[in-house]
Short mmCIF file of C-alpha atoms and ligand atoms in Angstrom, two decimals:
data_model
loop_
_atom_site.label_atom_id
_atom_site.label_comp_id
_atom_site.label_asym_id
_atom_site.label_seq_id
_atom_site.Cartn_x
_atom_site.Cartn_y
_atom_site.Cartn_z
CA MET A 109 16.73 45.41 5.85
CA LYS A 110 17.87 44.85 9.46
CA ILE A 111 16.25 41.84 11.07
CA ALA A 112 16.65 40.52 14.59
CA PHE A 113 15.92 36.85 15.15
CA VAL A 114 15.29 35.87 18.75
CA ALA A 115 15.29 32.21 19.77
CA SER A 116 16.42 29.73 22.38
CA GLU A 117 18.46 27.47 20.07
CA ALA A 118 20.75 27.92 17.07
CA PHE A 119 23.10 25.44 15.47
CA PRO A 120 26.05 25.08 16.06
CA PHE A 121 25.89 26.93 19.40
CA ALA A 122 22.99 25.19 21.14
CA LYS A 123 20.84 22.46 19.64
CA VAL A 124 18.07 20.27 20.98
CA GLY A 125 16.04 19.85 17.81
CA GLY A 126 15.04 21.39 14.49
CA LEU A 127 14.59 24.90 15.89
CA ALA A 128 18.38 25.07 16.07
CA ASP A 129 18.77 23.96 12.45
CA VAL A 130 16.41 26.74 11.33
CA LEU A 131 18.22 29.47 13.30
CA GLY A 132 21.54 28.21 11.97
CA SER A 133 20.55 28.36 8.30
CA LEU A 134 17.54 30.59 7.54
CA PRO A 135 19.43 33.80 8.50
CA GLN A 136 22.30 32.73 6.23
CA ALA A 137 19.90 32.15 3.33
CA LEU A 138 18.30 35.55 3.91
CA LYS A 139 21.71 37.18 3.96
CA THR A 140 22.33 36.02 0.40
CA LEU A 141 19.05 37.80 -0.47
CA GLY A 142 20.45 41.08 0.87
CA VAL A 143 19.02 41.07 4.40
CA GLU A 144 21.19 41.98 7.43
CA PRO A 145 20.37 39.35 10.06
CA THR A 146 21.42 39.27 13.72
CA ILE A 147 20.41 36.37 15.95
CA PHE A 148 19.90 36.85 19.69
CA LEU A 149 20.52 33.68 21.66
CA PRO A 150 20.80 32.97 25.41
CA TRP A 151 24.42 32.56 26.47
CA TYR A 152 24.30 29.03 27.86
CA TRP A 153 27.40 27.67 29.54
CA GLY A 154 29.93 26.37 27.09
CA ILE A 155 29.08 28.59 24.12
CA GLN A 156 32.27 30.26 22.94
CA GLY A 157 31.81 33.99 22.34
CA TYR A 158 33.77 37.25 22.55
CA TYR A 159 32.66 39.35 25.47
CA VAL A 160 31.63 42.75 24.09
CA GLY A 161 29.94 44.49 27.01
CA GLU A 162 26.66 44.40 28.79
CA VAL A 163 23.10 45.61 28.63
CA GLU A 164 21.03 47.03 31.49
CA PHE A 165 17.44 46.01 31.97
CA ARG A 166 14.82 45.82 34.71
CA PHE A 167 14.06 42.44 36.22
CA GLU A 168 12.38 41.62 39.51
CA GLY A 169 12.07 45.32 40.33
CA ARG A 170 15.74 46.24 40.03
CA LEU A 171 18.28 47.16 37.38
CA GLU A 172 20.27 44.17 36.20
CA GLN A 173 23.10 43.66 33.75
CA ALA A 174 23.38 40.93 31.17
CA GLY A 175 26.78 40.24 29.66
CA LEU A 176 26.85 40.25 25.87
CA GLY A 177 28.94 38.07 23.60
CA HIS A 178 29.51 37.92 19.86
CA ALA A 179 29.86 34.77 17.81
CA GLU A 180 29.67 34.04 14.11
CA HIS A 181 28.36 31.21 11.97
CA GLN A 182 28.77 31.21 8.20
CA GLY A 183 29.25 34.96 8.05
CA VAL A 184 26.22 35.80 10.20
CA ARG A 185 26.42 37.53 13.58
CA TYR A 186 25.02 35.91 16.73
CA VAL A 187 24.62 37.98 19.90
CA LEU A 188 24.82 35.91 23.06
CA VAL A 189 22.72 37.38 25.87
CA GLY A 190 24.03 36.54 29.33
CA LEU A 191 21.67 34.74 31.70
CA GLY A 192 23.41 35.60 34.99
CA ASP A 193 22.33 33.18 37.70
CA PHE A 194 20.07 31.52 35.16
CA ALA A 195 22.84 30.24 32.89
CA ARG A 196 22.88 26.44 32.54
CA ASP A 197 24.63 24.01 30.23
CA ARG A 198 21.48 22.97 28.37
CA PRO A 199 18.66 25.14 27.01
CA TYR A 200 15.79 23.46 28.86
CA GLY A 201 14.73 21.01 31.49
CA TYR A 202 15.08 23.16 34.62
CA PRO A 203 12.34 24.09 37.07
CA ASP A 204 12.96 27.80 36.44
CA ASP A 205 12.88 27.65 32.62
CA PHE A 206 9.93 30.03 32.44
CA ARG A 207 11.66 32.67 34.53
CA ARG A 208 14.96 32.18 32.68
CA PHE A 209 13.42 32.93 29.30
CA VAL A 210 11.33 35.84 30.59
CA ARG A 211 14.62 37.35 31.78
CA PHE A 212 16.20 36.61 28.39
CA ALA A 213 13.33 38.34 26.57
CA LEU A 214 13.49 41.43 28.82
CA ALA A 215 17.26 41.79 28.33
CA THR A 216 17.01 41.21 24.59
CA ALA A 217 14.21 43.77 24.22
CA GLU A 218 16.73 46.47 25.22
CA LEU A 219 18.86 45.58 22.19
CA LEU A 220 16.23 45.82 19.46
CA ARG A 221 15.92 49.56 18.85
CA ASP A 222 17.79 49.60 15.52
CA PHE A 223 15.89 46.82 13.81
CA GLU A 224 13.10 47.05 11.26
CA ILE A 225 11.84 43.51 11.83
CA VAL A 226 11.96 41.42 14.99
CA HIS A 227 11.32 37.78 14.23
CA ALA A 228 10.63 35.86 17.47
CA HIS A 229 10.58 32.07 17.64
CA ASP A 230 8.51 29.88 19.97
CA TRP A 231 7.41 30.66 23.52
CA GLN A 232 10.89 31.55 24.79
CA ALA A 233 10.78 34.72 22.64
CA ALA A 234 7.00 35.21 22.56
CA LEU A 235 7.00 38.15 24.96
CA LEU A 236 8.71 40.40 22.39
CA PRO A 237 5.72 41.29 20.18
CA LEU A 238 3.86 42.34 23.34
CA LEU A 239 6.80 44.49 24.49
CA ARG A 240 6.83 46.12 21.06
CA ASN A 241 3.13 46.93 21.46
CA LEU A 242 3.97 48.53 24.81
CA GLY A 243 6.41 50.79 22.94
CA TRP A 244 9.70 49.21 24.08
CA PHE A 245 10.96 49.18 20.48
CA LYS A 246 9.50 50.00 17.10
CA ALA A 247 10.14 47.10 14.72
CA ARG A 248 7.41 45.17 12.92
CA THR A 249 7.09 41.73 14.51
CA VAL A 250 6.84 38.20 13.16
CA TYR A 251 6.16 35.32 15.52
CA THR A 252 6.91 31.77 14.35
CA ILE A 253 5.38 28.75 16.02
CA HIS A 254 7.74 25.79 15.74
CA ASN A 255 5.85 23.70 18.23
CA LEU A 256 2.48 24.59 19.73
CA ALA A 257 2.82 21.91 22.39
CA TYR A 258 5.26 24.03 24.44
CA GLN A 259 3.48 27.26 25.35
CA GLY A 260 5.38 28.89 28.20
CA VAL A 261 2.68 28.66 30.85
CA TRP A 262 3.00 30.11 34.33
CA GLY A 263 0.33 29.78 36.96
CA SER A 264 0.88 32.79 39.17
CA GLN A 265 1.07 36.55 39.21
CA ASP A 266 4.84 36.41 40.05
CA PHE A 267 5.21 37.18 36.38
CA TYR A 268 4.17 40.78 37.08
CA ALA A 269 6.71 41.15 39.88
CA TRP A 270 9.45 39.82 37.59
CA THR A 271 8.60 41.94 34.56
CA GLY A 272 7.04 45.08 36.03
CA LEU A 273 4.52 45.01 33.17
CA PRO A 274 1.21 46.82 33.69
CA GLY A 275 -1.44 44.54 35.19
CA GLU A 276 -3.95 45.33 32.47
CA THR A 277 -1.85 43.32 29.98
CA TYR A 278 -3.21 40.17 31.69
CA TYR A 279 -6.50 40.42 29.86
CA GLY A 280 -5.74 43.35 27.58
CA ALA A 281 -2.72 41.92 25.74
CA GLY A 282 -3.63 38.27 25.50
CA LEU A 283 -1.41 36.96 28.30
CA GLU A 284 -4.26 35.29 30.17
CA HIS A 285 -5.39 31.83 29.12
CA HIS A 286 -7.74 29.86 31.39
CA GLY A 287 -6.45 31.67 34.46
CA THR A 288 -2.72 31.31 33.72
CA ILE A 289 -0.05 33.32 31.92
CA ASN A 290 0.49 31.88 28.44
CA LEU A 291 3.36 33.41 26.46
CA MET A 292 2.54 31.51 23.25
CA LYS A 293 -0.89 33.09 23.25
CA ALA A 294 0.58 36.56 23.82
CA GLY A 295 2.94 36.00 20.88
CA ILE A 296 0.06 35.08 18.59
CA VAL A 297 -2.16 37.95 19.72
CA ASN A 298 0.49 40.70 19.59
CA ALA A 299 2.61 39.89 16.53
CA ASP A 300 2.00 41.61 13.20
CA ALA A 301 2.31 38.27 11.43
CA VAL A 302 2.28 34.71 12.73
CA THR A 303 3.86 31.88 10.82
CA THR A 304 4.36 28.23 11.40
CA VAL A 305 6.65 25.79 9.67
CA SER A 306 4.38 24.00 7.19
CA PRO A 307 1.10 24.85 5.46
CA ARG A 308 -0.55 21.69 6.76
CA TYR A 309 0.37 22.44 10.39
CA ALA A 310 -0.88 26.02 9.90
CA TRP A 311 -4.28 24.48 9.24
CA GLU A 312 -4.08 21.69 11.84
CA ILE A 313 -3.46 24.14 14.70
CA THR A 314 -6.72 25.93 13.95
CA THR A 315 -8.66 22.72 14.70
CA PRO A 316 -9.58 21.43 18.18
CA GLU A 317 -7.57 18.23 17.48
CA GLY A 318 -4.34 20.08 16.70
CA GLY A 319 -4.82 23.36 18.52
CA GLU A 320 -3.44 22.39 21.96
CA GLY A 321 -6.16 24.55 23.50
CA LEU A 322 -5.21 27.60 21.40
CA ASP A 323 -7.18 26.76 18.24
CA GLY A 324 -9.82 29.38 19.08
CA VAL A 325 -7.11 32.04 19.45
CA LEU A 326 -5.51 30.93 16.21
CA ARG A 327 -8.83 30.99 14.34
CA ALA A 328 -9.41 34.52 15.59
CA HIS A 329 -6.00 35.51 14.18
CA GLN A 330 -6.12 33.37 11.06
CA HIS A 331 -5.92 36.42 8.77
CA LYS A 332 -2.29 36.92 9.82
CA LEU A 333 -1.32 33.22 10.07
CA ARG A 334 0.47 31.26 7.36
CA GLY A 335 2.66 28.21 6.93
CA ILE A 336 6.12 28.45 5.37
CA LEU A 337 7.91 25.15 4.99
CA ASN A 338 11.38 24.87 6.53
CA GLY A 339 14.44 24.40 4.37
CA LEU A 340 17.72 22.62 5.05
CA ASP A 341 21.30 23.80 5.06
CA THR A 342 22.01 21.75 1.93
CA GLN A 343 25.74 22.38 2.17
CA TYR A 344 25.98 21.01 5.67
CA TRP A 345 23.58 18.16 4.91
CA ASN A 346 25.22 16.88 1.75
CA PRO A 347 26.13 13.20 1.40
CA ALA A 348 28.71 14.05 -1.28
CA THR A 349 30.80 16.25 1.05
CA ASP A 350 29.71 15.29 4.59
CA PRO A 351 32.92 14.99 6.65
CA TYR A 352 31.18 12.68 9.13
CA LEU A 353 30.69 9.99 6.47
CA PRO A 354 33.38 7.42 5.79
CA TYR A 355 32.06 7.02 2.21
CA PRO A 356 30.63 10.07 0.45
CA TYR A 357 28.08 9.45 -2.29
CA HIS A 358 25.83 11.04 -4.83
CA ALA A 359 22.45 10.32 -6.48
CA ASP A 360 24.29 9.18 -9.63
CA ASP A 361 26.57 6.80 -7.77
CA LEU A 362 25.11 5.16 -4.70
CA SER A 363 27.97 2.75 -4.08
CA GLY A 364 29.20 4.86 -1.15
CA LYS A 365 25.77 4.58 0.44
CA GLY A 366 26.11 0.79 0.38
CA GLN A 367 29.53 1.04 2.02
CA ASN A 368 28.17 3.34 4.74
CA ARG A 369 25.41 0.80 5.27
CA ARG A 370 27.87 -2.05 5.72
CA ALA A 371 29.92 0.06 8.13
CA LEU A 372 26.81 0.91 10.17
CA LEU A 373 25.71 -2.74 10.36
CA ALA A 374 29.23 -3.78 11.36
CA GLN A 375 29.48 -1.06 14.02
CA PHE A 376 26.38 -2.42 15.77
CA ALA A 377 26.89 -6.10 14.82
CA LEU A 378 23.55 -6.18 13.02
CA GLU A 379 22.39 -8.94 10.70
CA ASP A 380 22.26 -8.16 7.00
CA ARG A 381 18.59 -7.17 6.70
CA PRO A 382 16.65 -4.06 5.66
CA THR A 383 17.64 -1.58 8.36
CA LEU A 384 15.51 1.32 9.56
CA GLY A 385 17.05 4.36 11.23
CA VAL A 386 15.52 6.57 13.91
CA VAL A 387 17.09 9.88 15.04
CA SER A 388 14.76 11.70 17.38
CA ARG A 389 13.95 13.44 20.59
CA PHE A 390 12.16 10.90 22.77
CA ALA A 391 8.97 12.86 23.28
CA HIS A 392 5.30 11.90 23.06
CA GLN A 393 5.08 13.95 19.84
CA LYS A 394 7.48 11.63 18.03
CA GLY A 395 5.57 8.36 18.59
CA ILE A 396 8.70 6.53 19.75
CA ASP A 397 6.43 4.49 22.05
CA LEU A 398 4.58 3.27 18.93
CA ILE A 399 7.84 1.82 17.62
CA ALA A 400 8.33 0.05 20.95
CA GLU A 401 4.80 -1.33 20.79
CA ALA A 402 5.36 -2.51 17.23
CA MET A 403 8.73 -4.14 18.02
CA ASP A 404 7.58 -7.78 17.87
CA GLY A 405 5.82 -7.11 14.58
CA LEU A 406 8.87 -5.29 13.18
CA MET A 407 11.07 -8.25 14.06
CA ALA A 408 8.56 -10.58 12.38
CA LEU A 409 8.71 -8.41 9.24
CA GLY A 410 12.45 -9.03 9.20
CA VAL A 411 13.82 -5.50 9.61
CA ASN A 412 16.59 -4.20 11.88
CA LEU A 413 16.48 -0.90 13.72
CA VAL A 414 19.20 1.58 14.64
CA VAL A 415 17.79 4.08 17.11
CA LEU A 416 19.49 7.26 18.38
CA GLY A 417 17.76 9.53 20.82
CA SER A 418 17.04 10.65 24.33
CA GLY A 419 14.31 12.32 26.29
CA GLU A 420 11.59 10.64 28.34
CA PRO A 421 13.42 8.31 30.77
CA GLN A 422 10.77 5.58 30.54
CA LEU A 423 11.28 5.33 26.76
CA GLU A 424 15.06 5.32 27.16
CA ARG A 425 14.75 2.40 29.59
CA THR A 426 12.41 0.52 27.25
CA PHE A 427 14.81 0.83 24.31
CA THR A 428 17.85 -0.05 26.43
CA TRP A 429 16.06 -3.18 27.63
CA MET A 430 14.79 -4.17 24.16
CA ALA A 431 18.22 -3.71 22.58
CA GLN A 432 19.71 -6.05 25.18
CA HIS A 433 17.14 -8.67 24.25
CA LEU A 434 17.38 -8.25 20.48
CA PRO A 435 21.10 -8.41 19.69
CA GLY A 436 21.85 -8.34 15.97
CA ARG A 437 18.45 -6.75 15.27
CA LEU A 438 18.03 -3.62 17.37
CA ALA A 439 20.74 -1.13 18.27
CA TYR A 440 19.96 1.74 20.62
CA VAL A 441 22.26 4.65 21.44
CA GLN A 442 21.06 7.03 24.11
CA GLY A 443 21.97 10.70 23.91
CA TYR A 444 22.63 13.41 21.38
CA ASN A 445 25.31 12.44 18.85
CA GLU A 446 25.90 14.53 15.75
CA ALA A 447 28.34 12.11 14.07
CA LEU A 448 26.19 9.04 14.63
CA ALA A 449 23.10 10.89 13.38
CA HIS A 450 24.89 11.46 10.05
CA HIS A 451 25.90 7.78 9.90
CA ILE A 452 22.33 6.67 10.49
CA TYR A 453 20.88 9.02 7.85
CA ALA A 454 23.42 7.72 5.33
CA GLY A 455 23.66 4.04 6.23
CA SER A 456 20.02 3.09 6.82
CA ASP A 457 17.68 1.68 4.17
CA GLY A 458 14.64 3.52 5.51
CA PHE A 459 13.99 6.20 8.14
CA LEU A 460 11.14 5.72 10.59
CA MET A 461 9.24 8.77 11.91
CA PRO A 462 5.81 7.89 13.32
CA SER A 463 5.05 11.35 14.74
CA ARG A 464 1.69 11.98 16.40
CA PHE A 465 2.04 15.56 15.18
CA GLU A 466 4.87 17.24 13.31
CA PRO A 467 4.98 21.00 12.69
CA CYS A 468 7.52 20.51 9.88
CA GLY A 469 10.17 17.94 10.65
CA LEU A 470 13.72 18.23 9.37
CA ALA A 471 14.76 14.64 10.02
CA GLN A 472 12.66 13.33 7.11
CA LEU A 473 14.14 16.02 4.83
CA ILE A 474 17.67 15.03 5.81
CA ALA A 475 16.79 11.35 5.31
CA MET A 476 15.50 12.04 1.78
CA ARG A 477 18.58 14.08 0.94
CA TYR A 478 20.69 11.11 2.06
CA GLY A 479 18.66 8.71 -0.09
CA THR A 480 16.98 7.04 2.87
CA PRO A 481 13.23 6.90 2.17
CA PRO A 482 11.29 8.11 5.20
CA ILE A 483 8.40 6.05 6.55
CA VAL A 484 6.21 8.67 8.19
CA ARG A 485 2.79 9.30 9.61
CA ALA A 486 0.60 11.39 7.32
CA VAL A 487 0.50 14.50 9.47
CA GLY A 488 1.74 18.11 9.51
CA GLY A 489 4.94 18.84 7.66
CA LEU A 490 5.47 15.14 6.96
CA LEU A 491 2.37 15.22 4.76
CA ASP A 492 3.66 18.35 3.00
CA THR A 493 7.14 16.99 2.24
CA VAL A 494 6.93 13.22 1.63
CA ARG A 495 5.17 11.75 -1.40
CA HIS A 496 3.85 8.27 -0.70
CA TRP A 497 5.46 5.54 -2.83
CA GLU A 498 7.53 8.18 -4.71
CA THR A 499 9.92 9.74 -2.19
CA GLY A 500 8.91 7.80 0.93
CA PHE A 501 6.05 5.97 2.61
CA MET A 502 3.09 7.11 4.65
CA PHE A 503 0.64 5.61 7.07
CA ASP A 504 -2.36 7.02 8.90
CA SER A 505 -2.99 5.51 12.28
CA ALA A 506 -1.03 6.58 15.32
CA ASP A 507 -0.60 3.06 16.70
CA ALA A 508 1.58 0.00 16.29
CA GLY A 509 -0.62 -1.21 13.42
CA GLY A 510 0.03 2.04 11.56
CA VAL A 511 3.80 1.71 11.97
CA LEU A 512 3.72 -1.88 10.71
CA HIS A 513 1.56 -0.89 7.76
CA GLY A 514 4.09 1.81 6.77
CA VAL A 515 7.00 -0.62 7.03
CA ARG A 516 5.12 -3.23 4.96
CA GLU A 517 4.56 -0.60 2.24
CA PHE A 518 8.30 0.14 2.31
CA LEU A 519 9.19 -3.56 2.05
CA LYS A 520 6.84 -4.32 -0.80
CA HIS A 521 7.86 -1.45 -3.11
CA PRO A 522 9.25 -3.12 -6.25
CA ASP A 523 11.86 -0.45 -7.08
CA ARG A 524 13.30 1.05 -3.93
CA GLU A 525 16.23 2.50 -5.84
CA ALA A 526 13.83 4.69 -7.84
CA VAL A 527 12.39 5.98 -4.56
CA ILE A 528 15.91 6.72 -3.33
CA ARG A 529 16.75 8.71 -6.46
CA GLN A 530 13.49 10.62 -6.43
CA ALA A 531 13.96 11.46 -2.76
CA MET A 532 17.51 12.70 -3.40
CA GLN A 533 16.38 14.90 -6.28
CA GLN A 534 13.95 16.99 -4.20
CA ASP A 535 14.84 20.60 -3.54
CA PHE A 536 14.79 21.07 0.22
CA SER A 537 17.05 24.12 0.19
CA TRP A 538 16.10 27.44 1.75
CA ASP A 539 15.79 29.10 -1.68
CA ARG A 540 12.00 29.12 -1.80
CA PRO A 541 11.19 29.46 1.91
CA ALA A 542 13.71 32.27 2.43
CA ALA A 543 12.14 34.17 -0.47
CA ALA A 544 8.73 33.66 1.17
CA TYR A 545 9.99 35.13 4.47
CA LEU A 546 11.54 38.06 2.63
CA GLU A 547 8.25 38.75 0.90
CA LEU A 548 6.48 38.66 4.27
CA TYR A 549 8.99 41.09 5.85
CA ARG A 550 8.63 43.41 2.85
CA SER A 551 4.87 43.41 3.04
CA LEU A 552 5.04 44.25 6.76
CA LEU A 553 7.32 47.18 6.00
CA GLY A 554 5.01 48.33 3.23
CA HIS A 555 7.59 47.75 0.50
P1 ADP B 1303 12.24 18.36 16.38
O1 ADP B 1303 12.71 19.74 16.17
O2 ADP B 1303 10.79 18.28 16.72
O3 ADP B 1303 13.06 17.59 17.34
P2 ADP B 1303 13.04 17.97 13.59
O4 ADP B 1303 12.88 16.78 12.71
O5 ADP B 1303 12.55 19.26 13.08
O6 ADP B 1303 12.35 17.59 14.98
O7 ADP B 1303 14.56 18.23 13.91
C1 ADP B 1303 15.34 17.35 14.65
C2 ADP B 1303 16.79 17.71 14.46
O8 ADP B 1303 17.54 17.26 15.57
C3 ADP B 1303 17.41 17.03 13.25
O9 ADP B 1303 18.49 17.82 12.79
C4 ADP B 1303 17.93 15.71 13.85
O10 ADP B 1303 18.96 15.16 13.08
C5 ADP B 1303 18.43 16.22 15.18
N1 ADP B 1303 18.44 15.23 16.25
C6 ADP B 1303 17.38 14.76 16.96
N2 ADP B 1303 17.77 13.89 17.90
C7 ADP B 1303 19.12 13.78 17.78
C8 ADP B 1303 20.14 13.02 18.47
N3 ADP B 1303 19.81 12.20 19.47
N4 ADP B 1303 21.41 13.16 18.07
C9 ADP B 1303 21.74 13.98 17.05
N5 ADP B 1303 20.84 14.73 16.36
C10 ADP B 1303 19.55 14.63 16.72
C1 GLC B 1304 9.92 21.94 16.12
C2 GLC B 1304 9.05 20.90 15.46
C3 GLC B 1304 9.60 20.35 14.18
C4 GLC B 1304 10.17 21.46 13.31
C5 GLC B 1304 11.18 22.27 14.11
C6 GLC B 1304 11.80 23.39 13.30
O1 GLC B 1304 10.91 21.39 16.92
O2 GLC B 1304 8.78 19.84 16.35
O3 GLC B 1304 8.58 19.69 13.46
O4 GLC B 1304 10.79 20.93 12.16
O5 GLC B 1304 10.54 22.85 15.21
O6 GLC B 1304 10.82 24.27 12.80
#
């Protein structure tokens, strides 16, 4: 079965968040099940690939060429699709992001003729199911929503000049949403199957509270919507073999975890207290502001924090300022740092994740695998993966009081080592989810 995955991130080539982890491990898991996966990824600056030629496509009313590169990760082929003048060193954050990814989708669509399934991820690839319905290629299409909050919205008809698509697709193919172009909506409407990354989130997005304005559309397409929980690359995320860790460890012998903890505390000159880790994008979704609001209370409870992350500048400034004023108790490192992330997962006593919403969440899975009980808000994939008091801790309210309640639960548990062991024994591999995707692909192909 030949499957094309199309997405804007894939580890280790380009990573902002969990989308990259999925595109760097689900195809590999499917390959062991006999599938032939190819991943199509924008060729951002700095990604090493072998130039293999180019593809011609129409953009802005003329024929254009996109350079093509090949790269490989764990035996799976990645095709890098050149972005021309739209290449940048990071995936997002530019004023022309919408146009960049429309161009990426149009170029990629020319490469999909030999595939039986095209599996598009998030708004950056959401145009593909519509292009299939216009006859550009023949594959069955799956569209996965990793985050409904980012929809690929564009307020003007320039879209039609860029793509050359027939004007009737505005209303006729689900592109229009409240007077704007909405690629997420078009993905949902046009795909043969729509999935999201946890069963709970699959339900939440059909409600007005979780639907980000698209709950009505999702309810209308509920018959083809389902949640499949993400897995982890359990070889990469393995505390027994992780090359980033000074002291490897195992559920049966946690002494290395204690040594990593001491090293982490020493690195940031923290007092010897229960220490909570945070590794996160600084976005409204993640409730990082709730941690800031709860900071006085957290200090009063006697915990330390080690925080790694970047995103909203105001939050970065707040944490920089707070860390300066709380030496020995709060460490903050701004930026993306793979090595430090591993240290924090391994060396912390608990992992704090107060998300307002969470489609799946991989950070809490990694934390559990590293024996660091997550303290999470009871929402989305967090609710589907953490068991309160058994493998982690949960709280309900999205405010400072909620965060403090969760941390109090963590502190009062009488046998934290049992929680650590139970967390480490969970199976968060791709075995089950990959089999679920395969079953979905098969059903779409009528097998
Ligand atoms: P999201 O995709 O919404 O950001 P997930 O929990 O699904 O959330 O995935 C986040 C992924 O990104 C995890 O692999 C996490 O370790 C990683 N990550 C997030 N922020 C950073 C950072 N600042 N440095 C290193 N890794 C990070
Ligand atoms: C998104 C979501 C996150 C999910 C990830 C991978 O970034 O925010 O919850 O784990 O996609 O599916």
